[in-house]
């Protein structure tokens, strides 16, 4: 079965299971299931809706227990198809979905804006970023299925609205920062870009800033911001974490974190006092989660061992 699971954070037990449609005539590891696989998800700020990025479609899952569509077939709906123009529809893709779930970390991208009025989707096949408007009432019963409207396609190719440093078809991370910016990590590039997430218009003069070579010579992996929006943290594809000031944008430095293997992902604690990093080592008693206090990391000295 293809499922989305809700896990209780305190007990780490599965609290809800949402069954998704799939091809019942084929095994789950077959390519025929790729169109059904939920590749990336994001929780709407109302906590009543889950956004799902699939290969060719964007879908919404109703997780509002008070709504009659909850846990019903009608509670999982398509709201957008990739608008590509390739004659072969399988080549018009939001994500390069494969049965190998480890590939998901190489092709991420669906994020709701913190006010819940828009969402952003990175697109694999046409090297672009899509903006959609969504109407989720927060004080009434959900108007299901929710109205979704296409707003903008931003072409990241150098021949369109991007540069040679943004032209790529996979994105390793995308977040809505606490500083008012949308951040996009571009796979195999030494570059993070950020867009203002509350512009006066998405269709006129909406553009990005680049953070090129944040750790000097390594390609980027993930990005995060502090709770107060003052600082940006960037993890490269090996062992380094860089720290930047957000307003005005400026580099403080980077630190090298000790690890037995390359870093996979990272986050800040809710109070922004701890940096939590996972690596990919899977040997006995190796790898897993590593935690470091931010005030113990000397970012200003390049490089330093944290």
PDB file of N, CA, C and O in Angstrom, residues 226-298:
ATOM      1  N   UNK A 226      17.136  30.882  11.845  1.00  0.00           N
ATOM      2  CA  UNK A 226      16.850  30.957  13.274  1.00  0.00           C
ATOM      3  C   UNK A 226      15.414  31.413  13.496  1.00  0.00           C
ATOM      4  O   UNK A 226      14.780  31.992  12.606  1.00  0.00           O
ATOM      5  N   UNK A 227      14.897  31.149  14.675  1.00  0.00           N
ATOM      6  CA  UNK A 227      13.502  31.468  14.986  1.00  0.00           C
ATOM      7  C   UNK A 227      13.221  32.954  14.836  1.00  0.00           C
ATOM      8  O   UNK A 227      12.140  33.355  14.374  1.00  0.00           O
ATOM      9  N   UNK A 228      14.195  33.809  15.202  1.00  0.00           N
ATOM     10  CA  UNK A 228      13.995  35.260  15.110  1.00  0.00           C
ATOM     11  C   UNK A 228      14.296  35.806  13.722  1.00  0.00           C
ATOM     12  O   UNK A 228      14.148  37.013  13.476  1.00  0.00           O
ATOM     13  N   UNK A 229      14.713  34.937  12.798  1.00  0.00           N
ATOM     14  CA  UNK A 229      14.970  35.358  11.433  1.00  0.00           C
ATOM     15  C   UNK A 229      16.266  36.132  11.223  1.00  0.00           C
ATOM     16  O   UNK A 229      16.522  36.625  10.130  1.00  0.00           O
ATOM     17  N   UNK A 230      17.107  36.203  12.231  1.00  0.00           N
ATOM     18  CA  UNK A 230      18.338  36.984  12.112  1.00  0.00           C
ATOM     19  C   UNK A 230      19.459  36.223  11.399  1.00  0.00           C
ATOM     20  O   UNK A 230      20.335  36.841  10.786  1.00  0.00           O
ATOM     21  N   UNK A 231      19.444  34.888  11.489  1.00  0.00           N
ATOM     22  CA  UNK A 231      20.562  34.110  10.977  1.00  0.00           C
ATOM     23  C   UNK A 231      20.109  33.010  10.011  1.00  0.00           C
ATOM     24  O   UNK A 231      19.020  32.440  10.157  1.00  0.00           O
ATOM     25  N   UNK A 232      20.963  32.732   9.049  1.00  0.00           N
ATOM     26  CA  UNK A 232      20.771  31.660   8.069  1.00  0.00           C
ATOM     27  C   UNK A 232      21.869  30.636   8.291  1.00  0.00           C
ATOM     28  O   UNK A 232      23.037  31.004   8.495  1.00  0.00           O
ATOM     29  N   UNK A 233      21.504  29.357   8.231  1.00  0.00           N
ATOM     30  CA  UNK A 233      22.472  28.279   8.365  1.00  0.00           C
ATOM     31  C   UNK A 233      22.396  27.401   7.117  1.00  0.00           C
ATOM     32  O   UNK A 233      21.308  27.044   6.666  1.00  0.00           O
ATOM     33  N   UNK A 234      23.559  27.065   6.564  1.00  0.00           N
ATOM     34  CA  UNK A 234      23.617  26.291   5.327  1.00  0.00           C
ATOM     35  C   UNK A 234      24.538  25.089   5.533  1.00  0.00           C
ATOM     36  O   UNK A 234      25.691  25.242   5.952  1.00  0.00           O
ATOM     37  N   UNK A 235      24.017  23.904   5.252  1.00  0.00           N
ATOM     38  CA  UNK A 235      24.784  22.661   5.351  1.00  0.00           C
ATOM     39  C   UNK A 235      25.262  22.272   3.959  1.00  0.00           C
ATOM     40  O   UNK A 235      24.474  22.248   3.012  1.00  0.00           O
ATOM     41  N   UNK A 236      26.557  21.981   3.809  1.00  0.00           N
ATOM     42  CA  UNK A 236      27.026  21.526   2.500  1.00  0.00           C
ATOM     43  C   UNK A 236      26.908  20.010   2.410  1.00  0.00           C
ATOM     44  O   UNK A 236      26.348  19.356   3.294  1.00  0.00           O
ATOM     45  N   UNK A 237      27.415  19.424   1.337  1.00  0.00           N
ATOM     46  CA  UNK A 237      27.202  17.992   1.113  1.00  0.00           C
ATOM     47  C   UNK A 237      28.251  17.127   1.811  1.00  0.00           C
ATOM     48  O   UNK A 237      28.306  15.926   1.577  1.00  0.00           O
ATOM     49  N   UNK A 238      29.066  17.735   2.672  1.00  0.00           N
ATOM     50  CA  UNK A 238      30.046  16.937   3.420  1.00  0.00           C
ATOM     51  C   UNK A 238      29.943  17.216   4.919  1.00  0.00           C
ATOM     52  O   UNK A 238      29.121  16.631   5.606  1.00  0.00           O
ATOM     53  N   UNK A 239      30.756  18.151   5.456  1.00  0.00           N
ATOM     54  CA  UNK A 239      30.840  18.296   6.905  1.00  0.00           C
ATOM     55  C   UNK A 239      30.703  19.735   7.402  1.00  0.00           C
ATOM     56  O   UNK A 239      30.850  19.986   8.580  1.00  0.00           O
ATOM     57  N   UNK A 240      30.459  20.678   6.536  1.00  0.00           N
ATOM     58  CA  UNK A 240      30.515  22.074   6.939  1.00  0.00           C
ATOM     59  C   UNK A 240      29.131  22.707   7.069  1.00  0.00           C
ATOM     60  O   UNK A 240      28.213  22.406   6.319  1.00  0.00           O
ATOM     61  N   UNK A 241      29.039  23.637   8.032  1.00  0.00           N
ATOM     62  CA  UNK A 241      27.830  24.445   8.214  1.00  0.00           C
ATOM     63  C   UNK A 241      28.253  25.911   8.215  1.00  0.00           C
ATOM     64  O   UNK A 241      29.153  26.296   8.964  1.00  0.00           O
ATOM     65  N   UNK A 242      27.604  26.705   7.362  1.00  0.00           N
ATOM     66  CA  UNK A 242      27.889  28.132   7.287  1.00  0.00           C
ATOM     67  C   UNK A 242      26.824  28.931   8.009  1.00  0.00           C
ATOM     68  O   UNK A 242      25.655  28.513   8.072  1.00  0.00           O
ATOM     69  N   UNK A 243      27.201  30.081   8.543  1.00  0.00           N
ATOM     70  CA  UNK A 243      26.263  30.990   9.193  1.00  0.00           C
ATOM     71  C   UNK A 243      26.314  32.341   8.488  1.00  0.00           C
ATOM     72  O   UNK A 243      27.391  32.881   8.221  1.00  0.00           O
ATOM     73  N   UNK A 244      25.131  32.877   8.175  1.00  0.00           N
ATOM     74  CA  UNK A 244      24.998  34.188   7.538  1.00  0.00           C
ATOM     75  C   UNK A 244      24.043  35.047   8.348  1.00  0.00           C
ATOM     76  O   UNK A 244      23.126  34.539   9.001  1.00  0.00           O
ATOM     77  N   UNK A 245      24.232  36.357   8.291  1.00  0.00           N
ATOM     78  CA  UNK A 245      23.208  37.289   8.750  1.00  0.00           C
ATOM     79  C   UNK A 245      22.197  37.451   7.630  1.00  0.00           C
ATOM     80  O   UNK A 245      22.560  37.494   6.454  1.00  0.00           O
ATOM     81  N   UNK A 246      20.919  37.572   7.996  1.00  0.00           N
ATOM     82  CA  UNK A 246      19.886  37.690   6.971  1.00  0.00           C
ATOM     83  C   UNK A 246      19.664  39.126   6.509  1.00  0.00           C
ATOM     84  O   UNK A 246      19.497  39.383   5.322  1.00  0.00           O
ATOM     85  N   UNK A 247      19.643  40.082   7.447  1.00  0.00           N
ATOM     86  CA  UNK A 247      19.345  41.480   7.113  1.00  0.00           C
ATOM     87  C   UNK A 247      20.418  42.391   7.701  1.00  0.00           C
ATOM     88  O   UNK A 247      20.459  42.572   8.917  1.00  0.00           O
ATOM     89  N   UNK A 248      21.273  43.013   6.869  1.00  0.00           N
ATOM     90  CA  UNK A 248      21.451  42.715   5.446  1.00  0.00           C
ATOM     91  C   UNK A 248      22.183  41.387   5.280  1.00  0.00           C
ATOM     92  O   UNK A 248      22.867  40.928   6.206  1.00  0.00           O
ATOM     93  N   UNK A 249      22.041  40.789   4.116  1.00  0.00           N
ATOM     94  CA  UNK A 249      22.659  39.493   3.870  1.00  0.00           C
ATOM     95  C   UNK A 249      24.177  39.605   3.951  1.00  0.00           C
ATOM     96  O   UNK A 249      24.794  40.431   3.267  1.00  0.00           O
ATOM     97  N   UNK A 250      24.786  38.784   4.806  1.00  0.00           N
ATOM     98  CA  UNK A 250      26.236  38.828   4.950  1.00  0.00           C
ATOM     99  C   UNK A 250      26.760  37.584   5.641  1.00  0.00           C
ATOM    100  O   UNK A 250      26.143  37.061   6.567  1.00  0.00           O
ATOM    101  N   UNK A 251      27.918  37.105   5.196  1.00  0.00           N
ATOM    102  CA  UNK A 251      28.504  35.881   5.733  1.00  0.00           C
ATOM    103  C   UNK A 251      29.246  36.136   7.033  1.00  0.00           C
ATOM    104  O   UNK A 251      30.001  37.095   7.154  1.00  0.00           O
ATOM    105  N   UNK A 252      29.000  35.263   8.015  1.00  0.00           N
ATOM    106  CA  UNK A 252      29.759  35.279   9.255  1.00  0.00           C
ATOM    107  C   UNK A 252      30.922  34.297   9.164  1.00  0.00           C
ATOM    108  O   UNK A 252      32.048  34.615   9.528  1.00  0.00           O
ATOM    109  N   UNK A 253      30.663  33.098   8.649  1.00  0.00           N
ATOM    110  CA  UNK A 253      31.719  32.118   8.491  1.00  0.00           C
ATOM    111  C   UNK A 253      31.156  30.715   8.448  1.00  0.00           C
ATOM    112  O   UNK A 253      29.946  30.528   8.374  1.00  0.00           O
ATOM    113  N   UNK A 254      32.036  29.730   8.497  1.00  0.00           N
ATOM    114  CA  UNK A 254      31.571  28.347   8.524  1.00  0.00           C
ATOM    115  C   UNK A 254      32.404  27.536   9.496  1.00  0.00           C
ATOM    116  O   UNK A 254      33.535  27.896   9.845  1.00  0.00           O
ATOM    117  N   UNK A 255      31.830  26.444   9.938  1.00  0.00           N
ATOM    118  CA  UNK A 255      32.508  25.529  10.846  1.00  0.00           C
ATOM    119  C   UNK A 255      32.489  24.137  10.248  1.00  0.00           C
ATOM    120  O   UNK A 255      31.568  23.768   9.502  1.00  0.00           O
ATOM    121  N   UNK A 256      33.495  23.354  10.581  1.00  0.00           N
ATOM    122  CA  UNK A 256      33.565  21.955  10.150  1.00  0.00           C
ATOM    123  C   UNK A 256      33.128  21.073  11.313  1.00  0.00           C
ATOM    124  O   UNK A 256      33.725  21.116  12.390  1.00  0.00           O
ATOM    125  N   UNK A 257      32.081  20.307  11.116  1.00  0.00           N
ATOM    126  CA  UNK A 257      31.564  19.437  12.164  1.00  0.00           C
ATOM    127  C   UNK A 257      32.147  18.040  12.032  1.00  0.00           C
ATOM    128  O   UNK A 257      32.165  17.478  10.932  1.00  0.00           O
ATOM    129  N   UNK A 258      32.590  17.472  13.137  1.00  0.00           N
ATOM    130  CA  UNK A 258      33.145  16.116  13.099  1.00  0.00           C
ATOM    131  C   UNK A 258      32.039  15.111  12.824  1.00  0.00           C
ATOM    132  O   UNK A 258      30.963  15.148  13.413  1.00  0.00           O
ATOM    133  N   UNK A 259      32.316  14.195  11.907  1.00  0.00           N
ATOM    134  CA  UNK A 259      31.359  13.138  11.597  1.00  0.00           C
ATOM    135  C   UNK A 259      32.102  11.969  10.971  1.00  0.00           C
ATOM    136  O   UNK A 259      33.156  12.136  10.365  1.00  0.00           O
ATOM    137  N   UNK A 260      31.535  10.779  11.107  1.00  0.00           N
ATOM    138  CA  UNK A 260      32.119   9.601  10.482  1.00  0.00           C
ATOM    139  C   UNK A 260      31.786   9.511   9.002  1.00  0.00           C
ATOM    140  O   UNK A 260      32.376   8.726   8.281  1.00  0.00           O
ATOM    141  N   UNK A 261      30.802  10.291   8.587  1.00  0.00           N
ATOM    142  CA  UNK A 261      30.393  10.224   7.190  1.00  0.00           C
ATOM    143  C   UNK A 261      29.735  11.547   6.809  1.00  0.00           C
ATOM    144  O   UNK A 261      29.558  12.428   7.645  1.00  0.00           O
ATOM    145  N   UNK A 262      29.373  11.686   5.559  1.00  0.00           N
ATOM    146  CA  UNK A 262      28.781  12.922   5.076  1.00  0.00           C
ATOM    147  C   UNK A 262      27.458  13.207   5.766  1.00  0.00           C
ATOM    148  O   UNK A 262      26.699  12.306   6.099  1.00  0.00           O
ATOM    149  N   UNK A 263      27.174  14.508   5.949  1.00  0.00           N
ATOM    150  CA  UNK A 263      25.932  14.923   6.562  1.00  0.00           C
ATOM    151  C   UNK A 263      24.774  14.736   5.578  1.00  0.00           C
ATOM    152  O   UNK A 263      24.918  14.959   4.380  1.00  0.00           O
ATOM    153  N   UNK A 264      23.619  14.377   6.110  1.00  0.00           N
ATOM    154  CA  UNK A 264      22.436  14.176   5.271  1.00  0.00           C
ATOM    155  C   UNK A 264      21.469  15.360   5.364  1.00  0.00           C
ATOM    156  O   UNK A 264      20.974  15.846   4.362  1.00  0.00           O
ATOM    157  N   UNK A 265      21.195  15.822   6.605  1.00  0.00           N
ATOM    158  CA  UNK A 265      20.201  16.878   6.782  1.00  0.00           C
ATOM    159  C   UNK A 265      20.424  17.530   8.137  1.00  0.00           C
ATOM    160  O   UNK A 265      21.132  16.982   8.995  1.00  0.00           O
ATOM    161  N   UNK A 266      19.801  18.690   8.344  1.00  0.00           N
ATOM    162  CA  UNK A 266      19.938  19.350   9.645  1.00  0.00           C
ATOM    163  C   UNK A 266      18.750  20.262   9.904  1.00  0.00           C
ATOM    164  O   UNK A 266      17.988  20.611   9.009  1.00  0.00           O
ATOM    165  N   UNK A 267      18.575  20.620  11.173  1.00  0.00           N
ATOM    166  CA  UNK A 267      17.533  21.528  11.620  1.00  0.00           C
ATOM    167  C   UNK A 267      18.055  22.262  12.855  1.00  0.00           C
ATOM    168  O   UNK A 267      18.991  21.815  13.520  1.00  0.00           O
ATOM    169  N   UNK A 268      17.412  23.386  13.177  1.00  0.00           N
ATOM    170  CA  UNK A 268      17.642  24.049  14.446  1.00  0.00           C
ATOM    171  C   UNK A 268      16.515  23.664  15.403  1.00  0.00           C
ATOM    172  O   UNK A 268      15.381  23.436  14.966  1.00  0.00           O
ATOM    173  N   UNK A 269      16.827  23.614  16.691  1.00  0.00           N
ATOM    174  CA  UNK A 269      15.773  23.415  17.679  1.00  0.00           C
ATOM    175  C   UNK A 269      14.829  24.609  17.647  1.00  0.00           C
ATOM    176  O   UNK A 269      15.160  25.677  17.113  1.00  0.00           O
ATOM    177  N   UNK A 270      13.649  24.441  18.222  1.00  0.00           N
ATOM    178  CA  UNK A 270      12.635  25.497  18.154  1.00  0.00           C
ATOM    179  C   UNK A 270      13.127  26.803  18.774  1.00  0.00           C
ATOM    180  O   UNK A 270      12.746  27.893  18.325  1.00  0.00           O
ATOM    181  N   UNK A 271      13.971  26.720  19.787  1.00  0.00           N
ATOM    182  CA  UNK A 271      14.492  27.930  20.423  1.00  0.00           C
ATOM    183  C   UNK A 271      15.790  28.411  19.784  1.00  0.00           C
ATOM    184  O   UNK A 271      16.400  29.381  20.244  1.00  0.00           O
ATOM    185  N   UNK A 272      16.232  27.726  18.715  1.00  0.00           N
ATOM    186  CA  UNK A 272      17.441  28.087  17.946  1.00  0.00           C
ATOM    187  C   UNK A 272      18.724  27.990  18.765  1.00  0.00           C
ATOM    188  O   UNK A 272      19.745  28.568  18.397  1.00  0.00           O
ATOM    189  N   UNK A 273      18.697  27.222  19.848  1.00  0.00           N
ATOM    190  CA  UNK A 273      19.901  27.074  20.673  1.00  0.00           C
ATOM    191  C   UNK A 273      20.733  25.861  20.268  1.00  0.00           C
ATOM    192  O   UNK A 273      21.909  25.786  20.616  1.00  0.00           O
ATOM    193  N   UNK A 274      20.127  24.918  19.548  1.00  0.00           N
ATOM    194  CA  UNK A 274      20.833  23.686  19.209  1.00  0.00           C
ATOM    195  C   UNK A 274      20.763  23.427  17.707  1.00  0.00           C
ATOM    196  O   UNK A 274      19.718  23.632  17.077  1.00  0.00           O
ATOM    197  N   UNK A 275      21.874  22.976  17.161  1.00  0.00           N
ATOM    198  CA  UNK A 275      21.949  22.528  15.778  1.00  0.00           C
ATOM    199  C   UNK A 275      21.912  21.004  15.787  1.00  0.00           C
ATOM    200  O   UNK A 275      22.712  20.357  16.464  1.00  0.00           O
ATOM    201  N   UNK A 276      20.951  20.441  15.048  1.00  0.00           N
ATOM    202  CA  UNK A 276      20.770  18.981  15.028  1.00  0.00           C
ATOM    203  C   UNK A 276      21.051  18.488  13.612  1.00  0.00           C
ATOM    204  O   UNK A 276      20.429  18.938  12.647  1.00  0.00           O
ATOM    205  N   UNK A 277      22.011  17.567  13.484  1.00  0.00           N
ATOM    206  CA  UNK A 277      22.484  17.102  12.187  1.00  0.00           C
ATOM    207  C   UNK A 277      22.408  15.588  12.126  1.00  0.00           C
ATOM    208  O   UNK A 277      22.718  14.897  13.107  1.00  0.00           O
ATOM    209  N   UNK A 278      22.006  15.053  10.978  1.00  0.00           N
ATOM    210  CA  UNK A 278      22.081  13.613  10.760  1.00  0.00           C
ATOM    211  C   UNK A 278      23.119  13.327   9.694  1.00  0.00           C
ATOM    212  O   UNK A 278      23.319  14.110   8.770  1.00  0.00           O
ATOM    213  N   UNK A 279      23.810  12.193   9.855  1.00  0.00           N
ATOM    214  CA  UNK A 279      24.739  11.772   8.808  1.00  0.00           C
ATOM    215  C   UNK A 279      24.284  10.422   8.263  1.00  0.00           C
ATOM    216  O   UNK A 279      23.323   9.826   8.748  1.00  0.00           O
ATOM    217  N   UNK A 280      24.977   9.927   7.246  1.00  0.00           N
ATOM    218  CA  UNK A 280      24.491   8.749   6.528  1.00  0.00           C
ATOM    219  C   UNK A 280      25.179   7.462   6.943  1.00  0.00           C
ATOM    220  O   UNK A 280      24.926   6.412   6.372  1.00  0.00           O
ATOM    221  N   UNK A 281      26.053   7.541   7.937  1.00  0.00           N
ATOM    222  CA  UNK A 281      26.746   6.333   8.379  1.00  0.00           C
ATOM    223  C   UNK A 281      25.756   5.329   8.947  1.00  0.00           C
ATOM    224  O   UNK A 281      24.900   5.674   9.757  1.00  0.00           O
ATOM    225  N   UNK A 282      25.830   4.059   8.545  1.00  0.00           N
ATOM    226  CA  UNK A 282      24.862   3.071   9.028  1.00  0.00           C
ATOM    227  C   UNK A 282      25.520   1.877   9.700  1.00  0.00           C
ATOM    228  O   UNK A 282      24.891   0.876   9.936  1.00  0.00           O
ATOM    229  N   UNK A 283      26.821   1.988  10.020  1.00  0.00           N
ATOM    230  CA  UNK A 283      27.481   0.895  10.733  1.00  0.00           C
ATOM    231  C   UNK A 283      27.019   0.872  12.191  1.00  0.00           C
ATOM    232  O   UNK A 283      26.441   1.835  12.701  1.00  0.00           O
ATOM    233  N   UNK A 284      27.281  -0.224  12.867  1.00  0.00           N
ATOM    234  CA  UNK A 284      26.854  -0.370  14.254  1.00  0.00           C
ATOM    235  C   UNK A 284      27.432   0.746  15.122  1.00  0.00           C
ATOM    236  O   UNK A 284      28.625   1.035  15.078  1.00  0.00           O
ATOM    237  N   UNK A 285      26.565   1.377  15.911  1.00  0.00           N
ATOM    238  CA  UNK A 285      26.948   2.451  16.828  1.00  0.00           C
ATOM    239  C   UNK A 285      27.554   3.657  16.120  1.00  0.00           C
ATOM    240  O   UNK A 285      28.315   4.424  16.703  1.00  0.00           O
ATOM    241  N   UNK A 286      27.242   3.822  14.860  1.00  0.00           N
ATOM    242  CA  UNK A 286      27.744   4.967  14.102  1.00  0.00           C
ATOM    243  C   UNK A 286      26.571   5.739  13.517  1.00  0.00           C
ATOM    244  O   UNK A 286      25.488   5.217  13.320  1.00  0.00           O
ATOM    245  N   UNK A 287      26.830   6.996  13.215  1.00  0.00           N
ATOM    246  CA  UNK A 287      25.849   7.788  12.495  1.00  0.00           C
ATOM    247  C   UNK A 287      24.667   8.191  13.340  1.00  0.00           C
ATOM    248  O   UNK A 287      24.698   8.157  14.562  1.00  0.00           O
ATOM    249  N   UNK A 288      23.614   8.610  12.652  1.00  0.00           N
ATOM    250  CA  UNK A 288      22.406   9.032  13.340  1.00  0.00           C
ATOM    251  C   UNK A 288      22.415  10.515  13.625  1.00  0.00           C
ATOM    252  O   UNK A 288      22.982  11.311  12.883  1.00  0.00           O
ATOM    253  N   UNK A 289      21.782  10.913  14.724  1.00  0.00           N
ATOM    254  CA  UNK A 289      21.589  12.316  15.068  1.00  0.00           C
ATOM    255  C   UNK A 289      22.744  12.841  15.909  1.00  0.00           C
ATOM    256  O   UNK A 289      23.166  12.212  16.867  1.00  0.00           O
ATOM    257  N   UNK A 290      23.228  14.018  15.542  1.00  0.00           N
ATOM    258  CA  UNK A 290      24.268  14.702  16.311  1.00  0.00           C
ATOM    259  C   UNK A 290      23.743  16.072  16.690  1.00  0.00           C
ATOM    260  O   UNK A 290      23.141  16.761  15.870  1.00  0.00           O
ATOM    261  N   UNK A 291      23.962  16.496  17.936  1.00  0.00           N
ATOM    262  CA  UNK A 291      23.432  17.760  18.446  1.00  0.00           C
ATOM    263  C   UNK A 291      24.583  18.602  18.974  1.00  0.00           C
ATOM    264  O   UNK A 291      25.457  18.115  19.683  1.00  0.00           O
ATOM    265  N   UNK A 292      24.577  19.882  18.604  1.00  0.00           N
ATOM    266  CA  UNK A 292      25.620  20.807  19.038  1.00  0.00           C
ATOM    267  C   UNK A 292      24.987  22.126  19.431  1.00  0.00           C
ATOM    268  O   UNK A 292      24.078  22.617  18.754  1.00  0.00           O
ATOM    269  N   UNK A 293      25.417  22.713  20.549  1.00  0.00           N
ATOM    270  CA  UNK A 293      24.931  24.022  20.935  1.00  0.00           C
ATOM    271  C   UNK A 293      25.482  25.074  19.980  1.00  0.00           C
ATOM    272  O   UNK A 293      26.676  25.097  19.684  1.00  0.00           O
ATOM    273  N   UNK A 294      24.600  25.954  19.517  1.00  0.00           N
ATOM    274  CA  UNK A 294      25.010  26.985  18.573  1.00  0.00           C
ATOM    275  C   UNK A 294      26.114  27.864  19.150  1.00  0.00           C
ATOM    276  O   UNK A 294      27.087  28.208  18.466  1.00  0.00           O
ATOM    277  N   UNK A 295      25.994  28.233  20.437  1.00  0.00           N
ATOM    278  CA  UNK A 295      26.991  29.136  21.015  1.00  0.00           C
ATOM    279  C   UNK A 295      28.347  28.472  21.239  1.00  0.00           C
ATOM    280  O   UNK A 295      29.303  29.139  21.639  1.00  0.00           O
ATOM    281  N   UNK A 296      28.439  27.164  20.973  1.00  0.00           N
ATOM    282  CA  UNK A 296      29.728  26.471  21.068  1.00  0.00           C
ATOM    283  C   UNK A 296      30.432  26.370  19.716  1.00  0.00           C
ATOM    284  O   UNK A 296      31.559  25.887  19.637  1.00  0.00           O
ATOM    285  N   UNK A 297      29.749  26.815  18.651  1.00  0.00           N
ATOM    286  CA  UNK A 297      30.311  26.701  17.312  1.00  0.00           C
ATOM    287  C   UNK A 297      30.896  28.037  16.890  1.00  0.00           C
ATOM    288  O   UNK A 297      30.201  29.056  16.863  1.00  0.00           O
ATOM    289  N   UNK A 298      32.167  28.050  16.558  1.00  0.00           N
ATOM    290  CA  UNK A 298      32.858  29.282  16.168  1.00  0.00           C
ATOM    291  C   UNK A 298      32.788  29.445  14.649  1.00  0.00           C
ATOM    292  O   UNK A 298      33.705  29.076  13.925  1.00  0.00           O
TER     293      UNK A 298
END
